[in-house]
Amino acid sequence: MVSSSEISARLAEAEVLLRAADQQRSEAAAADRRYALKLCKNVSVGVEDRRKADIALTVAKQIFFYSTDLFDAVEPSALAVGYARLSGESDLLRHALMVQAVLLTDLGNVADAFVALEEGLGLAEAAAEDFRGRAIAWINFGKACYTAYYYADALTAYEQGKAYCDQAGLRDDGAVALQNIALCCLELNRHERGLAAIREAINLMGEPVTPTQHFARVFAEATFVRLLLADGGRHVEARERLVFAKRSAERGASVRAELAVAGIEGLLQVYTGSADLGREIVLAHLERARAVPSTIRTALLTAVQALEHAGDAATALSYHREFALLVKRQLREKVLQYTRRQLLAIQDPDRAVGSHAIEAHAAALRARYVNEGPQTAGAAENFLLSQAMMGEAEWDSAGTHVFRVGELVRRLAQAYGLDESTCDAFARSARLHDIGMTAVPRSLKIKSGAFSLEEWSVVEKHCDDGAELIGHCALPYRDFAEAVARHHHECFDGSGYPDGLRGSAIPLSARMTALADLFDVTTHDSRHAPALSVDAALTLIEQRSGSQFDPELAKLFVGVVNDLRAQHGEAHLDEILSIDARESAMSRIRARIRR
């Protein structure tokens, strides 16, 4: 039996280690954080839970800020939530949930981030006049929506967060909300609203003094310049803002800040007619950014924007390709991390949930971070689903297309006579059919005109990219999902891509998904065409039976859709097919944002 004094001494040692490790990036500091967490985990459940939650939170935050591998923060953030829940202190639990949500958002697992955010917001709203808690929750909702490319929802969430910042007197957090409002407006082409927001943000920030303040000011000014350039080329004011950005970059002595300034300076030169000089600056900025991994994505997109504006489409396309390869590599690394942690957790369940210390919450935590079967949406599956939704966000702002396609495939598989386990695997696989689109640059996805042959080659690779990504993941239905991602654009007569397969050589799951995908895409408005009626879409499928689609499956699919609308009515088809989407935390919060 460990005495209370011994327990207190252990936790005190952990706290001392973490104070010494603060702001340190060394391996010794990382080892101290791991040992501090181990000390915390070895204390029995129900003992010093508040203190253990604080320790786990500190470990998670330090890893977030000072480590190169954010995945190392997953366990301590989950532990912090578990300990905070056991402590019974709702304010502590809300804070732990927000930390976990920010981490999951940065790891690309937006689906799980929304689960944590929903609970955290509920706790803040349950506390009388907890305006700060509500402000932080809404700002984090905005970040999650922005990460998922749901810019309109992100804008609304940030505006709600700013309103609560005003009520709570949170000047700094209000400035953060305003900067992000400006970024959303830049993406949504609401330039005047964005300019008003960034001006107000800079006023709230005041004159920068510390390196951190100078760093923040540089990025605010960079957003300011981009908005001015987008708003009809307000070049004189853009030059004035560039001066402020340069001054803060020099005083802040940050490589990232200097790179941000170089990027907007190159853009400004291109937009003001000095294309050769601007091109030189932007490409030099890109070469420097290659040595700073966290800046390379922005540098590539800046290069593409500058080169396209300068009329150098061929070079811009080469950087489009590099961007796609970069995104694919980053996604693959995340999938491998999730898979490695799943395998470790299966071999050693205590590692997944942080030992016996939170036994009361072990099952829930393990379900979130370990795939135990086809009915369990583990972190890896939720990450992939988040990426699939993000890949289609430009033309599916509601985020329900993947769910409707999945449900249509489920019902078609049932009509075909497959067992329920296979039907479920097919449905889950179909949701991931376009996950490879995540690696396609946004500028190509929102292009209104026809693609050039070179641009089409970039888009077409989404099949191979999606299959490769899924192939690295330990999903229980991986083979089906990989086949769907690779072959859903094959045609029954062999005229499709990427492999030109024909007939039954095309995997059954992919043949089914092709039908569901075309039906859902054509019955909803898109950038390229207005929605068809259900009858018109079914007629199109019948016309392409034998060429694009398997004739047997096409006939069966038409019957499935007709049965659905006979049973529920045509007006309710979307409601029936997207029921799984509506039951997710992401959909509930986004629906609330839109009210």
Coordinates of C-alpha atoms in Angstrom, one line a residue, residues 33 40 72 77 95 137 165 175 195 198 206 211 258 298 384 394 467 472 554 561:
R33 CA 8.1 14.3 -19.9
C40 CA 1.3 10.0 -12.8
D72 CA 3.2 11.7 -28.7
S77 CA -4.3 14.5 -23.7
H95 CA -10.1 22.7 -20.5
A137 CA -14.9 26.5 -27.6
C165 CA -14.7 37.3 -26.2
A175 CA -7.8 39.4 -31.8
L195 CA -10.3 43.8 -44.2
I198 CA -8.0 42.3 -39.8
G206 CA -1.5 46.9 -30.1
P211 CA 9.0 38.1 -30.0
E258 CA 10.8 36.1 -42.4
T298 CA 2.1 27.7 -47.6
L384 CA -9.5 8.7 -42.9
E394 CA -15.2 22.4 -52.2
A467 CA -5.6 3.5 -52.6
H472 CA -1.0 1.8 -45.1
A554 CA -27.4 -0.9 -62.7
V561 CA -33.7 3.8 -55.5

